Coordinates of C-alpha atoms and ligand atoms in Angstrom, one line a residue:
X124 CA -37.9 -9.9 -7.9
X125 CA -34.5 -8.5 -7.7
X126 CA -31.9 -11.7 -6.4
X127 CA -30.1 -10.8 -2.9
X128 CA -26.1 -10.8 -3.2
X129 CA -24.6 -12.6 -1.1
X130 CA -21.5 -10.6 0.9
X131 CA -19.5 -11.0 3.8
X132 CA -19.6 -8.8 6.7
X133 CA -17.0 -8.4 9.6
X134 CA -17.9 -5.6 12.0
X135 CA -14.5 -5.6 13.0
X136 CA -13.4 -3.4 16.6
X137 CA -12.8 -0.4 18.2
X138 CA -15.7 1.8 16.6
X139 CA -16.4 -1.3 14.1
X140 CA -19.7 -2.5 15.3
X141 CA -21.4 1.0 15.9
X142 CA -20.4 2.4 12.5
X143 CA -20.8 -0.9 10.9
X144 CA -24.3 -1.2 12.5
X145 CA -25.3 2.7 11.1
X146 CA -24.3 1.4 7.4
X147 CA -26.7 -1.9 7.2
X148 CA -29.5 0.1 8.9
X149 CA -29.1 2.2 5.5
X150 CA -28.2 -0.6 3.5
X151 CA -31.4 -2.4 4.3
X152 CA -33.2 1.1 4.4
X153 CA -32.4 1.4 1.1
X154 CA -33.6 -2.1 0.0
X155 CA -30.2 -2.6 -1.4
X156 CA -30.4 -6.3 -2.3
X157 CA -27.6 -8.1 -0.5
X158 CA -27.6 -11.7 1.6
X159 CA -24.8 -11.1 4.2
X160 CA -23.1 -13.6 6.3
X161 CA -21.3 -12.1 9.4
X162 CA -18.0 -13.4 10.1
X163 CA -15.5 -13.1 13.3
X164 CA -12.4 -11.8 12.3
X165 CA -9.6 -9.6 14.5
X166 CA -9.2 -8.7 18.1
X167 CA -11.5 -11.0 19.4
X168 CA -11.2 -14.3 16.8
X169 CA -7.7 -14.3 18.2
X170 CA -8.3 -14.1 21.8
X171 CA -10.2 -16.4 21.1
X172 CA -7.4 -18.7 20.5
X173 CA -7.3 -18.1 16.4
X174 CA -4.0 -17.5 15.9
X175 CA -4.1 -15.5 12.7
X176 CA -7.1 -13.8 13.9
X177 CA -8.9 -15.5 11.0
X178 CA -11.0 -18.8 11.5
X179 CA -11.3 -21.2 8.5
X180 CA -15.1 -20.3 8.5
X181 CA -14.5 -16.8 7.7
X182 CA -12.2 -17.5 4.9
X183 CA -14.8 -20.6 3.6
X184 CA -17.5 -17.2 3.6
X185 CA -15.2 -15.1 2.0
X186 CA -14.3 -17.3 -1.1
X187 CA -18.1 -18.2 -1.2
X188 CA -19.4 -15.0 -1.4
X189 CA -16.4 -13.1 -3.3
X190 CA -17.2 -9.7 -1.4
X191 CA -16.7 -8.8 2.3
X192 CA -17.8 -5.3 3.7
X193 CA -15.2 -5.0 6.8
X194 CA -15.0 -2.5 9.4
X195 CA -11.9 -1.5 10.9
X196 CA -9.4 -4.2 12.7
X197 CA -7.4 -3.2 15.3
X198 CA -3.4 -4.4 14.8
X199 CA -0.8 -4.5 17.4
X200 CA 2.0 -2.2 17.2
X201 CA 5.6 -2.9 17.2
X202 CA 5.0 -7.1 18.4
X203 CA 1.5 -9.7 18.5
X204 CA -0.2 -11.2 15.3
X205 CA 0.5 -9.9 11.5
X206 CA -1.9 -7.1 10.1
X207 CA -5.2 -9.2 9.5
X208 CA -6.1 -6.4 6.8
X209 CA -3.1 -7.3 4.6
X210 CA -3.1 -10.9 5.7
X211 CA -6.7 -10.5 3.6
X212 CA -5.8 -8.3 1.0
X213 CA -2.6 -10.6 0.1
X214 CA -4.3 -13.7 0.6
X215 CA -7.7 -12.8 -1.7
X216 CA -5.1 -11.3 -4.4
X217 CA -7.0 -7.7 -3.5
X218 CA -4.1 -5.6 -5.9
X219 CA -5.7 -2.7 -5.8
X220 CA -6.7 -0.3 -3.6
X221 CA -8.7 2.4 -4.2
X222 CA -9.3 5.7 -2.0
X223 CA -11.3 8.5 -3.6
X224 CA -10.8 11.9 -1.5
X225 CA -13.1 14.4 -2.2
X226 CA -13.7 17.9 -0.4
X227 CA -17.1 18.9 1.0
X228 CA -16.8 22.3 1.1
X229 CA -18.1 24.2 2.7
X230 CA -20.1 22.1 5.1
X231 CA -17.5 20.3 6.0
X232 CA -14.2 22.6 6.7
X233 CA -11.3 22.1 4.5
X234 CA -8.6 24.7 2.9
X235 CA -8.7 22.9 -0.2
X236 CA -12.4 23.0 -1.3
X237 CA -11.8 22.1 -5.0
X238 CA -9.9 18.4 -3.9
X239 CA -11.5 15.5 -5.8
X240 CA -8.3 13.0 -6.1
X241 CA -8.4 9.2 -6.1
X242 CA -5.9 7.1 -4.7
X243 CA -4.8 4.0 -6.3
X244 CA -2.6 1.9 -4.4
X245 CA -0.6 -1.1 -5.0
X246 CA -1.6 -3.5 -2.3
X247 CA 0.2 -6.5 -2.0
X248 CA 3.9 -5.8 -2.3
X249 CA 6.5 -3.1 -0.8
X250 CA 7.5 -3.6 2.7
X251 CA 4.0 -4.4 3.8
X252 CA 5.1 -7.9 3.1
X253 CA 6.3 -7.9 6.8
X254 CA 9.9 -9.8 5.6
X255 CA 11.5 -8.3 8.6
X256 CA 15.1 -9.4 10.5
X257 CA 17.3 -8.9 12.9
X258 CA 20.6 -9.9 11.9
X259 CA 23.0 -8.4 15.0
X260 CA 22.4 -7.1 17.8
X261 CA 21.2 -3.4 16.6
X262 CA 20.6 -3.8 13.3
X263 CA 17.3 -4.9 12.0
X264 CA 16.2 -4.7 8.4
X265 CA 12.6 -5.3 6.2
X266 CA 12.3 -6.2 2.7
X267 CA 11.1 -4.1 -0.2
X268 CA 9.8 -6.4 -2.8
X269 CA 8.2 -4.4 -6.0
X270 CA 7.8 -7.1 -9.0
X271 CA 7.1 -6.0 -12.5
X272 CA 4.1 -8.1 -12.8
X273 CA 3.0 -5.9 -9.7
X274 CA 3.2 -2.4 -10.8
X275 CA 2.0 -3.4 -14.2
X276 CA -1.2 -4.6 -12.9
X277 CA -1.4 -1.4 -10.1
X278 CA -0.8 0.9 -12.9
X279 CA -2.5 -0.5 -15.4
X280 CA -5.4 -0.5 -12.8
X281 CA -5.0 3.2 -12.5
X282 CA -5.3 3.9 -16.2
X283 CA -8.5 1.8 -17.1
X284 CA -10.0 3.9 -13.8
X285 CA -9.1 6.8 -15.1
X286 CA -11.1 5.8 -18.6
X287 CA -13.8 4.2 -17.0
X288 CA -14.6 7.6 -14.4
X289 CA -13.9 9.7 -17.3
X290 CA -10.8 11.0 -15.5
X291 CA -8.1 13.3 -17.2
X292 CA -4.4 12.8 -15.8
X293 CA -2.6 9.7 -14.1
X294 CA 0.0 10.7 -11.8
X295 CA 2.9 8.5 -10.4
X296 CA 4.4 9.1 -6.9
X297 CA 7.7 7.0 -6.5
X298 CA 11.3 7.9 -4.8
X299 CA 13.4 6.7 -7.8
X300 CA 16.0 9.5 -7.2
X301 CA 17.0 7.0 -4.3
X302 CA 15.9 3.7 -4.4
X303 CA 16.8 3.7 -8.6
X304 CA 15.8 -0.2 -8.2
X305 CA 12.7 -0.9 -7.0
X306 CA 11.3 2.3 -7.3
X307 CA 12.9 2.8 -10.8
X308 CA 11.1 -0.3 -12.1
X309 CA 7.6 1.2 -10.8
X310 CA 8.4 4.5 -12.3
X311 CA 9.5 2.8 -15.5
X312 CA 6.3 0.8 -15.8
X313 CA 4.3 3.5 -15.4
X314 CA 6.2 5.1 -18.4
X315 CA 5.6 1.9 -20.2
X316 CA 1.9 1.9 -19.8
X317 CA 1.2 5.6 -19.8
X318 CA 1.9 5.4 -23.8
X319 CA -0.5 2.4 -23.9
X320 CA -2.8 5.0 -23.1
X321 CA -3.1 8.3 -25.2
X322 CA -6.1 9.6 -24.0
X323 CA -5.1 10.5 -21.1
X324 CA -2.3 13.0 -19.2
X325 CA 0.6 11.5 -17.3
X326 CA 3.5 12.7 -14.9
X327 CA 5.4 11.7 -12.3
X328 CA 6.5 13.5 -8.7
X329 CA 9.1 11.8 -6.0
X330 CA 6.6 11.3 -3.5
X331 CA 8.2 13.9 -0.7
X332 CA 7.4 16.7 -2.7
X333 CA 4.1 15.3 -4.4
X334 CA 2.8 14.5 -0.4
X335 CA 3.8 18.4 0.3
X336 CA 1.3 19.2 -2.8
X337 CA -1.4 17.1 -1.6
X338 CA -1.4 18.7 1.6
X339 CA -1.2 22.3 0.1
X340 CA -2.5 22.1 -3.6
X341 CA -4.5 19.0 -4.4
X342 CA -6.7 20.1 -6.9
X343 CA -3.5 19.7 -9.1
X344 CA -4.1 15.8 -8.5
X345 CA -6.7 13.6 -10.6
X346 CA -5.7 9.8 -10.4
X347 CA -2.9 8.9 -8.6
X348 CA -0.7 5.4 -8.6
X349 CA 1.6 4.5 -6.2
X350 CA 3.0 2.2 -4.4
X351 CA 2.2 0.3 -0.7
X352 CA 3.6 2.0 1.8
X353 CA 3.3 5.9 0.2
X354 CA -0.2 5.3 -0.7
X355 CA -1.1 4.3 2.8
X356 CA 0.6 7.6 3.7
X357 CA -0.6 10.0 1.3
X358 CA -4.4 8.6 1.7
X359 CA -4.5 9.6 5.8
X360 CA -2.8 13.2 4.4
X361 CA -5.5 13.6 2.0
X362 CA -8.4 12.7 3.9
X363 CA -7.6 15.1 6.4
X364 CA -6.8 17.6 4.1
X365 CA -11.1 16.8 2.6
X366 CA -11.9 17.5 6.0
X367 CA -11.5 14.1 8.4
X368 CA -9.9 10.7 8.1
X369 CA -13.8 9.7 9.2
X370 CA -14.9 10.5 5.6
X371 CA -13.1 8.4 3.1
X372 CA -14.0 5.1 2.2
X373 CA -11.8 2.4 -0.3
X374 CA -12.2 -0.5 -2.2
X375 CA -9.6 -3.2 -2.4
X376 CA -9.8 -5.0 -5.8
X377 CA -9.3 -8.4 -7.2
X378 CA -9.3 -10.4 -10.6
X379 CA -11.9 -12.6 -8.3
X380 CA -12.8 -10.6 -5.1
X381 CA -13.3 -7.4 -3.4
X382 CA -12.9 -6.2 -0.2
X383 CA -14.8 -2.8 0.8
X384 CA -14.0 -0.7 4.1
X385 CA -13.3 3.0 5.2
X386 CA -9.8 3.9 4.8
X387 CA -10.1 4.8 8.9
X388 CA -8.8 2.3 12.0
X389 CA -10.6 1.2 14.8
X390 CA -10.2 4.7 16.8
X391 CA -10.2 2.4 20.0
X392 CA -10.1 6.2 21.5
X393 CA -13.7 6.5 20.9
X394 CA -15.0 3.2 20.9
X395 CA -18.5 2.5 22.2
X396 CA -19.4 6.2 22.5
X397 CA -21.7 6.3 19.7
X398 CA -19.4 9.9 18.6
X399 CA -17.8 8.0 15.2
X400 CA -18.8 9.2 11.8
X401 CA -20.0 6.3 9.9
X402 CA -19.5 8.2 6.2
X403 CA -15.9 6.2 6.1
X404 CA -17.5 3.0 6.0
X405 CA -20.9 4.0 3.9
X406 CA -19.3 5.0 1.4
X407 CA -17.0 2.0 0.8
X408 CA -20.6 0.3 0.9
X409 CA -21.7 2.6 -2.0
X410 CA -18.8 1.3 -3.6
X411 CA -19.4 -2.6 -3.0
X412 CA -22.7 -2.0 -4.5
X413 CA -21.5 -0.5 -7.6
X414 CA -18.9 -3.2 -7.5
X415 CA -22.1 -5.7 -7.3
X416 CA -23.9 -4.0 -9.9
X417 CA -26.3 -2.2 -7.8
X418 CA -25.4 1.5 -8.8
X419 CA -28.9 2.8 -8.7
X420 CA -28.9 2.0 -5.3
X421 CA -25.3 2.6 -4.4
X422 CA -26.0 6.7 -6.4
X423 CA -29.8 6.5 -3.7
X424 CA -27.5 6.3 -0.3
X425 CA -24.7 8.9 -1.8
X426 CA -27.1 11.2 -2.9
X427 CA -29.0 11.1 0.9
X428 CA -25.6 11.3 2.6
X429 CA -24.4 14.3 0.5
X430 CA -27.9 16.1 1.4
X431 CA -27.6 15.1 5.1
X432 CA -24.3 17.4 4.8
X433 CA -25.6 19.7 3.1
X434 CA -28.6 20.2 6.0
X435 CA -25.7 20.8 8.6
X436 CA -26.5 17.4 10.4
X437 CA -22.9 16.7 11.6
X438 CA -20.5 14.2 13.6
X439 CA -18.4 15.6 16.0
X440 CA -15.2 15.2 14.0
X441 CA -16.4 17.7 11.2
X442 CA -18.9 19.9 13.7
X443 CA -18.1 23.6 12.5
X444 CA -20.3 26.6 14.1
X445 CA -20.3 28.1 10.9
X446 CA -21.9 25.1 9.1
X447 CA -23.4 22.7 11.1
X448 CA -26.9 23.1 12.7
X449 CA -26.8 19.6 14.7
X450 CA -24.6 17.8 16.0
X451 CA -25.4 14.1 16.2
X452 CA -24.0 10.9 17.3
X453 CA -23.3 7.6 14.8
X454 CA -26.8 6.3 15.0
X455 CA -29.0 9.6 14.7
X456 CA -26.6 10.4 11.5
X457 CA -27.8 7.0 10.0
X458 CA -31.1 8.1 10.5
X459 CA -30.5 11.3 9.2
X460 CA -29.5 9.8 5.7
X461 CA -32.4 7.3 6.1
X462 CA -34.5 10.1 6.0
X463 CA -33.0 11.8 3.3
X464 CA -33.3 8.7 0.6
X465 CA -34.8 9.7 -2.7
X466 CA -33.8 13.1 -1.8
X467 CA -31.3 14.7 -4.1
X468 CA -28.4 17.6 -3.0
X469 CA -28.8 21.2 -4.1
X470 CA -25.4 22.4 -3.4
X471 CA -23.2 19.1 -4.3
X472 CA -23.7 17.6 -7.7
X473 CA -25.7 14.6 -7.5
X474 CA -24.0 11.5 -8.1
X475 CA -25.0 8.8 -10.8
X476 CA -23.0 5.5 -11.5
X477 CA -23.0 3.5 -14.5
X478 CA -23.1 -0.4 -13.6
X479 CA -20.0 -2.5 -13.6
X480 CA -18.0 0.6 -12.7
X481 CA -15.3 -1.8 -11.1
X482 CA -15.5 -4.6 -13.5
X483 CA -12.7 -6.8 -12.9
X484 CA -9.0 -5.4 -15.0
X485 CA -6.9 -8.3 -15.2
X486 CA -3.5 -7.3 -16.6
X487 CA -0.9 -9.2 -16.6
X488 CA -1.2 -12.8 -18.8
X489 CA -1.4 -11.2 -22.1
X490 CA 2.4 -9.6 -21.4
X491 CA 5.2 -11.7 -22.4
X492 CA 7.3 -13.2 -19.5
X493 CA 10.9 -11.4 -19.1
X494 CA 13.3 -13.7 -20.2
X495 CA 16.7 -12.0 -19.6
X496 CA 20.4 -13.7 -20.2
X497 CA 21.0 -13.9 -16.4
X498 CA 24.6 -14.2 -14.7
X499 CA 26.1 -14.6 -11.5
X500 CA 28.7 -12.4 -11.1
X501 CA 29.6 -12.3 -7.1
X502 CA 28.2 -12.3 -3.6
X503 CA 27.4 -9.6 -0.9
X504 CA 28.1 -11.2 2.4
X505 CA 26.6 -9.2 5.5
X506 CA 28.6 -10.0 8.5
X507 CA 28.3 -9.2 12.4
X508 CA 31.3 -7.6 13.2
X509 CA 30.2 -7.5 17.4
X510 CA 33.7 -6.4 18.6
X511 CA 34.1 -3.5 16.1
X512 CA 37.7 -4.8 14.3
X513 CA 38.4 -2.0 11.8
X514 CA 37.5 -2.3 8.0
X515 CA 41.1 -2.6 7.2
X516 CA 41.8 -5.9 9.6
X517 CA 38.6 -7.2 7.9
X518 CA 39.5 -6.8 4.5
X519 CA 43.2 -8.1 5.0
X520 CA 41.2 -11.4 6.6
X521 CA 39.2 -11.7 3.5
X522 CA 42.2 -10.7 1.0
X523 CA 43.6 -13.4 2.5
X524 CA 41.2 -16.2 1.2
X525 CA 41.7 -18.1 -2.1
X526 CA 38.5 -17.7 -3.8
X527 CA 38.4 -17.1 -7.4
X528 CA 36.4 -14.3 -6.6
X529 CA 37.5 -10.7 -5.5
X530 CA 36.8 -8.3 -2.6
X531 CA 36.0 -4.9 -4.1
X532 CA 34.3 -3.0 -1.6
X533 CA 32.9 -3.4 1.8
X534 CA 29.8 -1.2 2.9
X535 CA 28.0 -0.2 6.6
X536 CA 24.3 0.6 5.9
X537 CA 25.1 1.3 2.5
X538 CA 28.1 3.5 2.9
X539 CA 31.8 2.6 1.8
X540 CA 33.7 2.0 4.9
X541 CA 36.6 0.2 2.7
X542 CA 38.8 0.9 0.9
X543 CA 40.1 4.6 1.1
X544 CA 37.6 6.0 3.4
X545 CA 37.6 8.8 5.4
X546 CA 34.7 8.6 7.5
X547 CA 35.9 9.2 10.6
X548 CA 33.6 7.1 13.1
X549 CA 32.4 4.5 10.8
X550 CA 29.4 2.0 12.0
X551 CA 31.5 -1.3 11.9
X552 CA 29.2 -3.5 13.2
X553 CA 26.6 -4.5 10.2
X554 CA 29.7 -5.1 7.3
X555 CA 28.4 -5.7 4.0
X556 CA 31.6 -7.3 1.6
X557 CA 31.4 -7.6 -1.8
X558 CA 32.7 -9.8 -4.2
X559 CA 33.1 -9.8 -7.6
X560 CA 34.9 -11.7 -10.6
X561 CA 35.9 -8.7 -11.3
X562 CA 37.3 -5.3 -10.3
X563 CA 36.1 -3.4 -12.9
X564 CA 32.1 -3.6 -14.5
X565 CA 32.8 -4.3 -17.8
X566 CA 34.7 -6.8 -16.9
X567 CA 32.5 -9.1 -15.1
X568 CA 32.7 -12.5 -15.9
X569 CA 30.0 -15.6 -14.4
X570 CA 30.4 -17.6 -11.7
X571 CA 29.7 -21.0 -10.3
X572 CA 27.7 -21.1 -6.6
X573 CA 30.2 -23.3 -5.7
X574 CA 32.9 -20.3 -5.6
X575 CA 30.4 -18.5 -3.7
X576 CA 29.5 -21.6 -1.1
X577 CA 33.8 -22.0 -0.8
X578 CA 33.8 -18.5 0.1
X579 CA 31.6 -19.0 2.8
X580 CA 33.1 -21.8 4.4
X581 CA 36.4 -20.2 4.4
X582 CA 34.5 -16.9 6.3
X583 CA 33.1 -19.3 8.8
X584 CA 36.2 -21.2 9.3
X585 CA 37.4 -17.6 10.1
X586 CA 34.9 -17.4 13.1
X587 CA 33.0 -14.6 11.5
X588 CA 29.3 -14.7 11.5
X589 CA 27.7 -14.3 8.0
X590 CA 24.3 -13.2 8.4
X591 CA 23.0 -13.1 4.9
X592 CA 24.4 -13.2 1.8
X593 CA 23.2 -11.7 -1.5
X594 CA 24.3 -13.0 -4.8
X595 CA 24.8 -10.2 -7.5
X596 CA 23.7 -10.9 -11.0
X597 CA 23.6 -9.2 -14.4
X598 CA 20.4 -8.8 -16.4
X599 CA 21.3 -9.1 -20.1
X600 CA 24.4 -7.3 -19.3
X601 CA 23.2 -5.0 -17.0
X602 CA 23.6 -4.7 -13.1
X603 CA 20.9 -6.1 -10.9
X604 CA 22.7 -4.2 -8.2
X605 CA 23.3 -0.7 -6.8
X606 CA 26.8 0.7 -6.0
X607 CA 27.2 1.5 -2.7
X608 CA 27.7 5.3 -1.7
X609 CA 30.9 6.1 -2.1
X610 CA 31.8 2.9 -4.2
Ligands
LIG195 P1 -7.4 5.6 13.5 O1 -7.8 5.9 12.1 O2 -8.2 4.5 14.2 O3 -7.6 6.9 14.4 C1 -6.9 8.2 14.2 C2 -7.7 9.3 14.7 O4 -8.9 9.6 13.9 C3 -8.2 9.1 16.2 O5 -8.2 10.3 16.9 C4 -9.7 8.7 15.9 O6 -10.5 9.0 17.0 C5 -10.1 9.4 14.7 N1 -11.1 8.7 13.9 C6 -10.8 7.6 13.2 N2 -12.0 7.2 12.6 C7 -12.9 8.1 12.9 C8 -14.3 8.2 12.7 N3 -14.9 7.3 11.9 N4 -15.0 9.2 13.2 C9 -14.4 10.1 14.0 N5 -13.1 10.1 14.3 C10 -12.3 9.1 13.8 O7 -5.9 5.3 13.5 P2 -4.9 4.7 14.6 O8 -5.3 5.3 16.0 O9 -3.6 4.9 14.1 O10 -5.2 3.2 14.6 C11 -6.0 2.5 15.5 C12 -6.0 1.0 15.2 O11 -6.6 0.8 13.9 C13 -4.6 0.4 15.1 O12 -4.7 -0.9 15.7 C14 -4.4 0.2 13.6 O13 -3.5 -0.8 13.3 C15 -5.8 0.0 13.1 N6 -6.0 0.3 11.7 C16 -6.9 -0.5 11.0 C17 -7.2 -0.2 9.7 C18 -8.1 -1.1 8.9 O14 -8.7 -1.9 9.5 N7 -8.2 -0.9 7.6 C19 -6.7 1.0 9.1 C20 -5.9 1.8 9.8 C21 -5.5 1.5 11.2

């Protein structure tokens, strides 16, 4: 006898529980050998007085069982407690996250019917760490953080997916053309690893244009790595371009756990009406179970669903006169599919999975750590300027100052408001003044802290207050800084 799994289950809110409760039914129609523990996360775990909407029993399940099937969480906009989905994706090292988008033309209605694109998206870093501040009055900022180790485990991710679902091309999505930092070390990795691997295609598209293409011309797209924030974009774009954002399901993956849900929210607009398609949701079951070695099972369920399309039996959000014959609520569409198990699609291909499709890809350790000749070479101090004084009083302040290091430029939001500028009406309230030991590049020369911390002291003896400060470095020679615009 087959041993039961044991998973995690969270049913989650908004439409959670009812599409959560259509999957198990199918699940456990399908005899798909799992043990599941139900666990209390979100909404109602922290009105309940958790305040990270997580208790410690959830997290003991979680780390027991390796493998939590969630439904959808609802998050509070704009204020209220952290994401709880990247609170669990960061916490359980879940790197990866993987969104397949497929068309189901032409039962369900889409102007791209030949789509069948994966999404693989870095899931830890980027501005979905949540570093956010406010440092004046009307500026606030958040923190992009992209670290080598980061994109080489994301993209090398992408490429052993590629091999192991006997996929052609790998395509990158970054905006190096303007953030030539962060972005220009993801795009360079990717570079880096691409000629690891042969076999397959590469190429790379600044992720305006390459969004524009997913929405128009997908079927260009096979694999494609990218980071946080633009893969959490581009997914929502291409599962409504497949038809409906009810559709998709995604797996997060890590070296020790997994984390399977639909790529959906909570749609707290149609909570508790029994209208939500559970497909999002099912199929990131299908992909737990290959993830748990189950695939004969996991291909059973896909195979039913994909003939339940087929037969015109339809949720409201992809009900089309022209293909549909019923339309059905959440529950009767489980049913539908329970009926269908064992049968196999005439019009779609039916699926097959090998086992250990998403056999754990560890990829950093074997990489030699960067060690680069690292050297301090000046500051950026960020200061609230609340009463507006001109860029030229500022900077004959700061001239003024013995510091063995030198004021070369300062910046508002990235833009040269000192020396010789001609904006007219520059934003003087955010000033960003830089220091260096040297005017010119090449001749940079390293610096203590202390020069930096004297600096300071004389700034705040001033009665100007610094807000953050940024120490500049070279890398083996090279700037670990961008030049502002203008500079
Ligand atoms: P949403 O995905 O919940 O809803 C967007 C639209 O799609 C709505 O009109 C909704 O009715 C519809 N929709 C979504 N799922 C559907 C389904 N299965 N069947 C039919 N229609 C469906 O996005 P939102 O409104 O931006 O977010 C609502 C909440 O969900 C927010 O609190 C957000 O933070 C959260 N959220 C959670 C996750 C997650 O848990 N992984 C992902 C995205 C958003």
């Amino acid at each position: 006898m087959a041993i039961n799994t044991p998973i995690t289950i969270a049913y989650g809110d908004g439409i959670g529980p009812e599409i959560m409760q259509a999957t198990l039914k199918i699940l456990e129609a399908a005899q798909a050998h799992i043990a599941p523990t139900v666990i209390e996360v979100g909404e109602k775990a922290y009105l309940a007085g958790n305040t990270s909407g997580i208790p410690d029993t959830a997290w003991q399940s979680l780390i027991r069982t390796k493998v939590l099937l969630k439904g959808p969480i609802t998050t509070p906009q704009g204020g209220g407690y952290k994401s709880l989905n990247v609170t669990i994706r960061k916490t359980l090292g879940l790197f990866a996250n993987v969104r397949p988008c497929v068309a189901y033309a032409p039962y369900v209605a889409t102007h791209c019917p030949h789509m069948n694109l994966v999404i693989i998206r870095e899931n830890e870093e980027d501005t979905y760490s949540g570093i956010e501040h406010r440092g004046t009055d009307e500026v606030y900022q958040c923190l992009k953080l992209i670290s080598r180790p980061g994109s080489e485990r994301i993209v090398h991710y992408a490429f052993e997916y590629a091999r192991k679902f006997n996929r052609k091309k790998v395509t990158c999505f970054s905006k190096d053309n303007i953030m030539k930092m962060t972005d220009g070390l993801f795009h360079r990795v990717f570079n880096e690893i691409a000629a690891e691997y042969p076999d397959i295609q590469h190429e790379h598209y600044i992720v305006d244009i390459g969004t524009a293409f997913i929405a128009t011309n997908p079927e260009r797209f096979d694999v494609i790595v990218t980071e946080n924030l633009y893969g959490d974009i581009i997914s929502d774009v291409a599962a409504l371009v497949a038809g409906s954002v009810g559709l998709a399901g995604s797996a997060n993956i890590g070296n020790q756990m997994a984390m399977f849900e639909a790529i959906h929210g909570s749609a707290p607009d149609i909570a508790g009406k029994d209208i939500a398609n559970p497909s999002g949701l099912l199929l990131g079951a299908v992909q737990m179970l290959i993830h748990i070695n189950q695939p004969e099972t996991a291909a059973l369920i896909e195979n039913a669903w994909l003939k339940t399309l087929e037969d015109g039996i339809h949720t409201g959000d992809i009900y089309s006169q022209a293909f549909s014959k019923q339309k059905v609520g959440t529950q009767a569409f489980a049913a539908a599919v329970i009926e269908r198990l064992g049968a196999t699609p005439h019009h779609f291909t039916p699926v097959e999975y090998k086992s250990g499709a998403y056999a754990k890809i560890v990829c950093y350790g074997g990489r030699p750590k960067i060690r680069s000749k690292k050297t301090l070479v000046g500051v950026d101090i960020f200061i609230d300027n609340p009463t507006d004084i001109p860029a030229d009083d500022l900077a004959h302040q700061l001239q003024a100052l013995k510091s063995a290091l030198e004021l070369i430029v300062i910046t508002s939001r990235g833009l040269k408001i000192w020396p010789d500028s001609t904006i007219q009406d520059p934003y003087l309230r955010h000033a960003c003044c830089r220091f260096q030991s040297g005017t010119a590049i090449k001749n940079l020369t390293a610096i203590k802290h202390d020069a930096i911390i004297q600096l300071l002291q004389q700034i705040d003896a001033l009665g100007w207050d610094v807000i953050k400060t940024e120490n500049l470095y070279t890398f083996d020679g090279e700037l670990g800084y961008t030049l502002a615009q203008g500079q």
